[in-house]
Amino acid sequence: MADAAAKEKPADAPERELTDGFHLLIDALKLNGLTTIDGVPGIPITDFGRMAQASGIRVLSFRHEQNAGYAAAIAGFLTKKPGVCLTVSAPGFLNGLTALAHATTNCFPMILMSGSSEREVVDLQQGDYEEMDQLAIAKPLCKAAFRVLHAADIGIGLARAIRAAVSGRPGGVYLDLPAKLFGQVMDAAAGQKSLVKVIDPAPAQIPAADAVKRALDVLKSAKRPLIILGKGAAYAQADDAIKSFVEKSGVPFLPMSMAKGLLPDTHPQCAGAARSTVLKDSDVVMMIGARLNWLLSHGKGKAWGDAPKKFIQIDIEPKEMDSNVEIAAPVVGDIGSAVAALLNAMGGNWPAPPSDWIKTVTSKRDENVAKMAPRLMNNNSPMDYHGALGVLRTIVKERPDAILVNEGANTLDLARGIIDVYQPRKRIDVGTWGVMGIGMGYAIGAAIETGKPVLAVEGDSAFGFSGMEIETICRYQLPVCVVIFNNDGIYRGTDVNSAGADPATTVFVKGARYDKMIEAFGGTGVNATSPDELKRAVNAAIDSGKPTLINAVIDPGAGSESGRIGNLNPQSALRKKS
Ligand SMILES: Cc1ncc(C[n+]2csc(CCOP(=O)(O)OP(=O)(O)O)c2C)c(N)n1
Ligand SMILES: [Mg+2]
């Protein structure tokens, strides 16, 4: 028999080249320029991670999938390419899902790839290892969800995921990869042919000329115009066109949190410090990549005053129009194309807005800035928010290319107002949901994607959601400086439980030394009790490029309930004594 077989196949005949699901997925990712994966290993994706790393893909191992997911989400925002997160089945998948939903809500392109258990067993609910119908669970929480069952479909599956994530309004995409898929073998040449390089993944969407004209007519008719820049405008990377448009229009602009820096906060047209005035008194409001959601009080009510208003909205998603109030001039298109079309149609002699309006806005802004200035210069110990943020404000001014990550309640709301941003996409934060937990994932994602120093300004509660990732930061030696605004709790560290021995629900261990945590992993820890100490420590950290955690001791009584959004807490008509 052995002889017969040898006769059929000469000893020197070439082996038929084979490939498998592992390699096809790696090749498909690389073919599309997706060269970073954020995840947590385990069955069934451990070997995939190893092989991807060996092939030159940067595979970053996190301590919890949610943080890996946030890193991928912010990578999507910063690069316009989908960030890729990799998780194990069921619990790992669920841990990553919050970040996927967050990416979708914030319009960041991201792909969550998760290993899953065997379909036959899952569908009969026979109790497989980490059994869960992940595709069904992911579907309502993301923009699109796909499952790949055959190795020959990996190329198409990834292509669909990339297109869904980045085209139109970007968002999160789920890609379900059952364990068996990885080991499936097929002919290498056929496998190679099955891969798809996505051509023009986010095609330009050019707005209609009459929509552009209508928008400019409405803007021109304004007596008190306002432009609001949203994070969609920052995402678009149409920085020069947006700057030219705003400057040519002469209209005061208000940047939403993550749009800060598209034009510097110190720009003469910036109305950030006159927010209430411009919302209330404007008569025409043009939104560029900003939505009229809760962050803008839905475009109505007290914050917007009684004066009748007309809204112009530029957005890639037609369904966004009229979501909360009537949009007088909808412009549907991608921000880059739309702003270019507006600039083009403005012509050479666009009239400046009425000077009394500009004067009103400028003097309100200057008045508010002047009022704030002395508070930012205090050197109190323990620090209050203003003293601590005053020094961080100066540091960011001197280092405008550093990326600022920010979360917390008071720590978020006050930092957003106080720290000026000078360059596009340098401030990344809690986004549309006001979610705690983005901190270390964002810091890692931003450091990896940009190579720039990262300054993460974190409430002590906010930090706790992702704090274990300081080990990840130390392991990869990332240039991240974490400053924890330690006021002993959520909003304030002074609450007491009137009914028993347990601490109040909003307070933590008093006088905690978060700086000691990072020392366990070889990072630098500093305890800062005054603005001067804080300044020295942050400057040293950024100069060194070494992982650093600074415990900034904040007066536990300094904050207010829910920061700036205490009004959203439900109140009962019934006044009961607690
Ligand atoms: C995932 C999630 N859980 C809970 C909350 C509710 N929440 C809002 S702010 C906050 C923490 C605020 O405290 P801290 O970060 O210490 O900031 P501070 O106001 O004390 O400066 C919490 C828990 C949230 N926004 N997101
Ligand atoms: Mg706190």
XYZ file of C-alpha atoms and ligand atoms in Angstrom:
605
model
C 0.000 0.000 0.000
C 2.711 2.374 0.973
C 4.397 1.740 -2.322
C 1.199 2.360 -4.286
C 0.654 5.710 -2.539
C 4.226 6.712 -3.219
C 3.671 5.944 -6.889
C 0.581 8.181 -7.066
C 2.375 11.138 -5.445
C 6.052 11.626 -6.267
C 8.120 12.441 -3.194
C 9.134 15.832 -4.584
C 5.547 16.954 -5.503
C 4.729 20.277 -3.841
C 2.275 20.092 -0.899
C -1.012 21.810 -1.700
C -0.713 25.102 0.213
C -3.395 25.492 2.846
C -4.544 28.334 5.048
C -7.015 28.575 7.930
C -9.416 30.908 9.660
C -6.717 32.270 11.963
C -4.514 33.370 9.080
C -7.319 34.574 6.849
C -8.574 36.920 9.539
C -5.076 38.256 10.122
C -4.543 38.741 6.396
C -7.931 40.428 6.006
C -7.212 42.873 8.831
C -3.796 43.758 7.460
C -5.072 44.115 3.923
C -7.409 46.816 5.236
C -4.823 48.587 7.331
C -6.265 47.471 10.662
C -3.037 46.894 12.526
C -3.997 47.330 16.183
C -6.208 45.039 18.248
C -7.295 45.830 21.811
C -8.539 42.878 23.796
C -8.343 40.277 26.525
C -7.213 36.728 25.642
C -8.924 33.419 26.440
C -10.821 30.581 24.721
C -11.342 30.674 21.745
C -9.149 33.611 20.709
C -5.848 33.177 22.586
C -3.973 31.637 19.676
C -5.445 34.137 17.276
C -4.010 36.942 19.409
C -0.609 35.247 19.498
C -0.543 34.704 15.758
C -1.738 38.234 15.056
C 1.047 39.580 17.264
C 3.611 37.330 15.573
C 2.422 38.636 12.200
C 3.200 42.228 13.192
C -0.243 43.390 14.267
C -0.063 45.351 17.527
C -2.134 43.271 19.946
C -2.672 45.046 23.252
C -3.807 43.003 26.209
C -6.010 44.843 28.683
C -7.198 43.837 32.151
C -10.904 44.186 31.338
C -12.686 44.120 27.980
C -14.623 47.314 28.615
C -11.388 49.266 28.701
C -10.104 47.520 25.580
C -13.390 48.488 23.945
C -13.065 52.127 24.949
C -9.511 52.157 23.573
C -10.832 50.816 20.262
C -13.709 53.296 20.250
C -11.452 56.299 20.727
C -8.979 54.947 18.174
C -11.900 55.057 15.741
C -12.637 58.674 16.627
C -9.017 59.745 16.328
C -8.168 57.933 13.080
C -11.448 57.558 11.116
C -10.592 53.852 10.823
C -12.540 51.356 12.890
C -10.860 50.518 16.180
C -10.789 46.763 16.698
C -11.620 45.079 19.996
C -11.259 41.333 20.542
C -13.064 39.444 23.282
C -13.814 35.907 24.429
C -17.343 34.538 24.401
C -20.276 35.386 26.701
C -18.844 37.309 29.696
C -15.932 38.807 27.751
C -18.312 39.729 24.962
C -20.721 41.363 27.399
C -17.867 43.303 28.979
C -16.947 44.650 25.558
C -20.516 45.402 24.599
C -20.829 48.551 26.722
C -17.991 50.088 24.749
C -19.570 48.999 21.469
C -22.858 50.639 22.424
C -20.912 53.712 23.542
C -19.142 53.851 20.163
C -22.483 53.662 18.378
C -24.066 56.366 20.532
C -21.073 58.635 20.008
C -20.752 57.840 16.270
C -17.235 56.376 16.559
C -16.309 53.588 14.133
C -15.414 50.404 15.971
C -15.544 46.664 15.381
C -16.051 44.297 18.286
C -14.828 40.866 17.192
C -15.812 38.200 19.638
C -15.172 34.506 19.735
C -18.350 32.554 20.398
C -19.389 29.031 21.267
C -20.672 26.469 18.775
C -23.868 27.422 17.006
C -25.355 23.912 17.134
C -25.035 23.795 20.908
C -25.963 27.426 21.536
C -29.100 27.221 19.406
C -30.289 24.064 21.167
C -29.365 25.698 24.482
C -27.460 22.632 25.557
C -25.156 24.458 27.894
C -21.906 24.993 26.004
C -18.838 26.571 27.596
C -19.711 30.289 27.787
C -22.906 29.747 25.849
C -24.704 32.821 24.602
C -26.539 33.953 21.482
C -24.172 36.892 21.127
C -25.287 38.029 17.690
C -28.876 38.510 18.863
C -27.759 40.383 21.959
C -25.389 42.677 20.076
C -27.840 43.614 17.321
C -29.936 46.266 19.060
C -26.850 47.889 20.570
C -24.801 48.540 17.463
C -25.060 49.799 13.937
C -24.683 46.380 12.309
C -23.920 42.821 13.409
C -22.598 39.924 11.351
C -21.565 36.316 11.917
C -18.992 34.446 9.837
C -19.440 30.671 9.683
C -17.043 29.745 6.877
C -13.394 30.605 6.501
C -14.085 31.519 2.869
C -16.400 34.298 4.095
C -13.929 35.994 6.446
C -12.872 38.485 3.763
C -16.439 39.508 2.979
C -17.427 39.501 6.650
C -14.667 41.918 7.609
C -15.335 44.105 4.565
C -18.987 44.423 5.563
C -17.968 45.262 9.123
C -15.541 47.984 7.993
C -18.021 49.575 5.612
C -20.807 49.533 8.165
C -18.552 51.077 10.810
C -17.194 54.020 8.813
C -19.684 54.884 6.078
C -22.526 57.321 6.629
C -22.829 58.059 10.341
C -20.045 55.966 11.890
C -20.781 53.507 14.668
C -20.065 50.201 16.336
C -20.204 46.892 14.467
C -20.275 43.420 15.939
C -18.518 40.523 14.222
C -19.314 37.100 15.639
C -16.583 34.506 15.171
C -17.529 31.000 16.337
C -14.617 28.969 17.708
C -14.679 26.458 14.865
C -14.106 29.154 12.269
C -10.518 29.736 13.345
C -9.412 26.182 12.701
C -11.197 25.729 9.378
C -8.746 24.914 6.603
C -8.992 25.866 2.948
C -6.808 26.168 -0.114
C -4.429 29.072 0.396
C -4.794 30.518 -3.095
C -8.591 30.438 -2.876
C -8.341 31.943 0.585
C -6.165 34.759 -0.668
C -8.666 35.445 -3.426
C -11.539 35.573 -0.958
C -10.072 38.575 0.863
C -11.556 41.988 0.161
C -9.761 45.311 0.319
C -12.494 47.823 0.983
C -12.322 50.570 -1.619
C -13.457 54.029 -0.522
C -14.947 52.778 2.771
C -16.546 56.120 3.687
C -17.627 57.637 0.380
C -18.081 61.404 0.351
C -21.705 62.442 0.654
C -22.065 65.692 -1.203
C -24.916 67.918 -0.043
C -27.418 69.227 -2.578
C -26.645 72.713 -3.920
C -30.099 74.060 -3.016
C -29.711 72.843 0.571
C -26.395 74.691 0.788
C -27.947 77.850 -0.632
C -30.906 77.633 1.757
C -28.518 77.306 4.691
C -26.484 80.334 3.641
C -29.642 82.390 3.041
C -30.827 81.646 6.566
C -27.386 82.394 8.025
C -27.186 85.669 6.113
C -30.596 86.763 7.408
C -29.417 86.447 11.026
C -29.051 89.384 13.372
C -27.533 87.268 16.123
C -25.988 84.166 14.535
C -24.230 81.328 16.343
C -22.284 78.302 15.104
C -22.150 75.180 17.268
C -19.341 72.725 16.524
C -19.925 69.123 17.594
C -17.596 66.154 17.817
C -18.805 65.099 14.364
C -16.946 68.155 13.080
C -13.825 67.081 14.948
C -14.154 63.529 13.624
C -14.348 64.746 10.020
C -10.696 65.912 9.992
C -11.777 68.826 7.809
C -9.983 71.178 10.191
C -8.789 73.778 7.681
C -12.137 74.050 5.903
C -14.023 74.401 9.182
C -11.647 77.080 10.428
C -11.895 78.983 7.143
C -15.674 78.762 7.149
C -16.050 79.992 10.715
C -13.577 82.821 10.175
C -15.067 83.881 6.853
C -18.548 83.956 8.405
C -17.364 86.023 11.375
C -19.993 84.224 13.463
C -19.334 83.445 17.162
C -18.846 79.726 17.695
C -19.516 77.419 20.600
C -17.525 74.188 20.677
C -19.094 71.138 22.246
C -16.755 69.341 24.583
C -14.871 67.161 22.102
C -14.947 69.836 19.402
C -12.858 72.142 21.562
C -9.610 72.964 19.785
C -10.985 72.742 16.228
C -10.407 76.456 16.550
C -8.506 77.385 19.720
C -10.665 78.217 22.736
C -8.764 81.509 22.812
C -9.910 82.420 19.275
C -11.561 85.865 19.139
C -14.812 84.319 17.859
C -14.986 81.642 20.560
C -18.123 82.058 22.654
C -17.376 79.178 25.031
C -17.250 81.492 28.040
C -20.519 83.167 27.022
C -22.505 79.966 26.537
C -25.730 80.977 28.292
C -25.838 84.312 26.487
C -25.358 82.909 23.003
C -27.844 80.070 23.471
C -30.473 82.392 24.857
C -30.067 85.392 22.603
C -29.071 83.983 19.214
C -31.660 84.053 16.425
C -30.015 81.685 13.944
C -28.026 78.666 15.064
C -25.945 76.581 12.690
C -24.953 73.170 14.023
C -21.992 71.463 12.407
C -21.744 67.806 13.410
C -23.590 68.523 16.662
C -26.916 67.028 17.714
C -29.711 68.741 19.591
C -29.772 66.143 22.356
C -29.783 66.640 26.141
C -26.353 68.252 26.016
C -27.977 71.168 24.181
C -31.216 71.013 26.163
C -32.966 69.571 23.072
C -32.907 72.976 21.383
C -35.750 74.356 23.493
C -36.766 75.511 26.954
C -35.216 77.948 29.384
C -31.627 77.584 28.201
C -32.656 78.721 24.720
C -34.675 81.768 25.836
C -37.840 83.172 24.315
C -36.497 84.738 21.129
C -37.654 82.821 18.035
C -34.855 80.756 16.541
C -34.019 79.201 13.254
C -31.775 76.179 13.116
C -29.425 75.172 10.329
C -28.065 71.666 10.741
C -25.200 69.963 8.957
C -25.136 66.252 9.518
C -24.462 63.105 7.537
C -27.577 61.413 8.931
C -30.857 62.637 7.376
C -32.871 61.228 10.298
C -31.085 63.637 12.630
C -33.039 66.536 11.141
C -36.120 67.649 13.124
C -35.213 65.208 15.916
C -36.101 67.748 18.600
C -37.143 70.983 16.903
C -37.841 72.092 13.355
C -34.707 72.477 11.255
C -35.179 75.412 8.903
C -32.209 74.507 6.732
C -31.089 70.883 6.782
C -27.815 70.151 5.002
C -27.269 66.423 4.663
C -23.769 65.396 3.764
C -20.422 64.538 5.253
C -18.991 67.447 7.202
C -15.920 67.874 4.986
C -17.956 68.029 1.768
C -20.682 70.166 3.314
C -18.347 72.768 4.774
C -16.373 72.905 1.515
C -19.643 73.483 -0.367
C -20.685 76.228 2.058
C -17.328 77.954 1.750
C -17.520 77.784 -1.981
C -21.054 79.166 -2.162
C -20.326 82.046 0.225
C -18.455 83.935 -2.455
C -15.929 86.658 -1.866
C -17.822 89.265 0.115
C -19.734 87.618 2.918
C -21.135 90.293 5.241
C -19.901 90.365 8.830
C -22.581 89.700 11.487
C -24.087 92.849 13.090
C -21.414 94.446 15.262
C -23.693 94.988 18.278
C -24.134 91.205 18.533
C -20.405 90.583 18.316
C -19.847 93.245 20.948
C -22.435 91.692 23.275
C -20.883 88.234 22.974
C -17.303 89.449 23.328
C -17.962 91.576 26.381
C -19.902 88.784 28.111
C -17.071 86.394 27.377
C -14.381 88.767 28.603
C -16.390 89.518 31.731
C -16.753 85.797 32.572
C -13.088 85.068 31.852
C -12.018 87.972 34.076
C -14.329 86.793 36.868
C -12.785 83.335 36.766
C -9.119 84.411 36.549
C -8.322 85.075 40.237
C -9.955 81.808 41.335
C -7.636 79.896 39.032
C -4.578 81.405 40.667
C -5.221 80.337 44.255
C -2.611 78.114 45.897
C -4.899 76.600 48.552
C -3.977 73.357 50.266
C -5.907 71.104 50.180
C -6.718 72.255 46.701
C -10.081 73.315 45.374
C -11.032 72.480 41.789
C -10.174 75.939 40.485
C -6.685 76.054 41.965
C -5.833 72.587 40.641
C -7.380 73.216 37.227
C -5.679 76.596 36.975
C -2.267 74.934 36.825
C -3.442 72.210 34.442
C -4.808 74.952 32.201
C -1.362 76.554 32.023
C 0.326 73.218 31.380
C -1.997 72.411 28.461
C -1.410 75.905 27.054
C 2.321 75.225 27.106
C 1.887 71.713 25.676
C -0.942 72.041 23.161
C -0.203 68.731 21.473
C -0.877 66.683 24.621
C -4.155 64.791 24.594
C -6.475 65.545 27.466
C -8.688 62.718 28.746
C -11.345 63.837 31.196
C -14.051 62.177 33.283
C -15.814 62.666 36.604
C -18.631 65.007 37.663
C -17.128 68.228 39.070
C -13.769 67.115 37.701
C -15.342 66.898 34.244
C -17.610 69.923 34.207
C -15.078 72.327 35.684
C -12.147 71.052 33.614
C -14.205 71.367 30.435
C -14.831 75.027 31.146
C -11.427 75.925 32.544
C -8.859 74.066 30.432
C -8.542 75.698 27.023
C -7.801 73.401 24.090
C -5.756 74.606 21.159
C -5.695 71.827 18.575
C -8.347 69.542 17.072
C -9.092 66.169 18.721
C -6.996 66.906 21.805
C -9.843 66.619 24.276
C -11.594 63.275 24.668
C -14.145 62.608 27.356
C -17.337 60.948 28.581
C -19.251 61.855 25.413
C -22.962 61.610 24.751
C -23.823 59.359 27.679
C -21.699 61.078 30.311
C -20.311 57.648 31.060
C -17.726 56.929 33.756
C -15.039 54.401 32.857
C -13.603 55.699 29.601
C -10.479 57.064 31.297
C -7.679 54.526 31.079
C -9.016 52.885 27.886
C -9.057 56.273 26.163
C -5.628 57.155 27.556
C -4.122 53.932 26.210
C -5.917 54.178 22.866
C -4.868 57.801 22.402
C -1.234 57.153 23.364
C -0.994 54.183 21.008
C -2.698 55.861 18.057
C -1.039 59.269 18.255
C 2.262 58.733 20.081
C 1.539 62.019 21.893
C 1.658 62.549 25.651
C -1.648 61.949 27.399
C -2.899 63.830 30.447
C -5.867 62.074 32.057
C -7.781 64.269 34.503
C -9.939 61.916 36.535
C -12.412 62.142 39.381
C -11.507 59.588 42.057
C -14.768 57.748 41.393
C -14.368 57.931 37.620
C -10.828 56.523 37.825
C -12.058 53.522 39.798
C -13.986 52.195 36.811
C -10.820 51.505 34.812
C -8.049 51.920 37.385
C -6.531 48.470 36.969
C -5.363 49.484 33.503
C -2.526 51.452 35.061
C -0.769 48.084 34.967
C -1.365 48.043 31.195
C -0.003 51.590 30.930
C 3.126 50.531 32.839
C 3.491 47.277 30.896
C 3.541 49.098 27.548
C 5.436 52.050 29.034
C 2.987 54.588 27.645
C 3.473 58.358 28.061
C 0.400 58.741 30.244
C 0.097 61.041 33.245
C -3.015 60.366 35.320
C -4.134 63.093 37.711
C -6.754 61.919 40.182
C -8.861 64.676 41.691
C -9.220 62.960 45.043
C -12.048 64.554 47.002
C -12.812 61.316 48.876
C -15.897 60.503 46.858
C -18.569 61.020 44.263
C -19.318 64.753 43.920
C -18.046 65.363 47.486
C -16.410 63.390 50.234
C -18.489 64.825 53.047
C -21.781 62.885 52.994
C -22.812 61.014 56.138
C -25.202 58.124 56.534
C -27.728 59.289 59.083
C -29.046 55.789 59.793
C -26.210 53.438 60.536
C -22.591 52.434 60.600
C -22.020 52.004 56.869
C -20.399 54.938 55.101
C -22.695 57.158 53.009
C -23.229 55.928 49.446
C -21.153 58.645 47.834
C -17.992 58.551 49.954
C -14.798 56.515 49.740
C -11.904 55.755 52.083
C -10.735 59.100 53.384
C -7.267 60.268 52.464
C -6.701 57.381 50.030
C -3.301 57.353 48.321
C -3.980 56.371 44.723
C -0.381 57.265 43.848
C 0.767 54.125 45.642
C -1.179 51.928 43.222
C 1.026 52.684 40.235
C 4.193 52.058 42.244
C 3.166 48.392 42.401
C 3.791 48.235 38.648
C 6.964 50.279 38.498
C 5.326 53.578 37.585
C 5.891 56.923 39.297
C 3.460 57.944 42.015
C 3.189 61.469 43.446
C 1.006 62.861 46.204
C 0.255 66.527 45.431
C -1.361 68.699 48.082
C -1.025 72.147 46.495
C -1.268 73.623 42.990
C 2.504 74.239 43.017
C 3.220 70.588 43.781
C 0.719 69.499 41.170
C 2.312 71.678 38.520
C 5.792 70.355 39.213
C 4.613 66.744 39.193
C 2.674 67.011 35.907
C 5.493 68.808 34.116
C 8.001 66.215 35.322
C 5.703 63.383 34.221
C 5.185 64.747 30.719
C 8.884 65.570 30.330
C 9.844 62.047 31.353
C 7.235 60.338 29.169
C 6.981 57.734 31.954
C 3.731 56.350 33.350
C 2.811 58.561 36.296
C -0.138 58.761 38.662
C -0.629 61.906 40.718
C -2.973 61.851 43.694
C -4.220 65.458 43.745
C -5.687 66.116 47.178
C -8.905 68.109 46.731
C -10.956 69.574 49.565
C -13.754 66.986 50.130
C -16.261 69.805 50.532
C -15.386 71.597 47.312
C -17.650 69.899 44.761
C -21.365 70.117 44.112
C -23.963 67.381 43.598
C -23.692 65.924 40.074
C -21.318 68.719 39.003
C -23.185 70.993 36.582
C -26.122 68.687 35.912
C -27.697 68.419 39.361
C -30.947 69.650 37.798
C -31.345 66.230 36.135
C -31.801 64.463 39.485
C -35.460 63.480 39.894
C -37.326 65.301 42.647
C -40.404 63.993 44.388
C -43.364 66.253 44.976
C -43.598 64.455 48.282
C -41.160 65.958 50.767
C -40.381 63.080 53.105
C -37.820 63.287 55.854
C -35.089 60.741 55.216
C -21.040 53.947 34.103
C -21.521 55.028 35.013
N -21.881 54.724 36.287
C -22.292 55.689 37.128
C -22.389 56.997 36.704
C -22.893 58.058 37.668
N -21.841 59.011 37.965
C -21.800 60.224 37.381
S -20.475 61.093 37.828
C -19.927 59.871 38.855
C -18.657 60.014 39.632
C -18.378 61.408 40.083
O -17.378 61.424 41.057
P -15.879 61.724 40.709
O -15.469 61.003 39.492
O -15.092 61.448 41.920
O -15.944 63.260 40.339
P -16.113 64.504 41.359
O -17.450 65.137 41.127
O -16.009 63.968 42.764
O -15.011 65.430 41.021
C -20.796 58.793 38.846
C -20.598 57.551 39.618
C -22.021 57.266 35.367
N -22.078 58.491 34.850
N -21.567 56.276 34.561
Mg -14.581 62.648 43.476
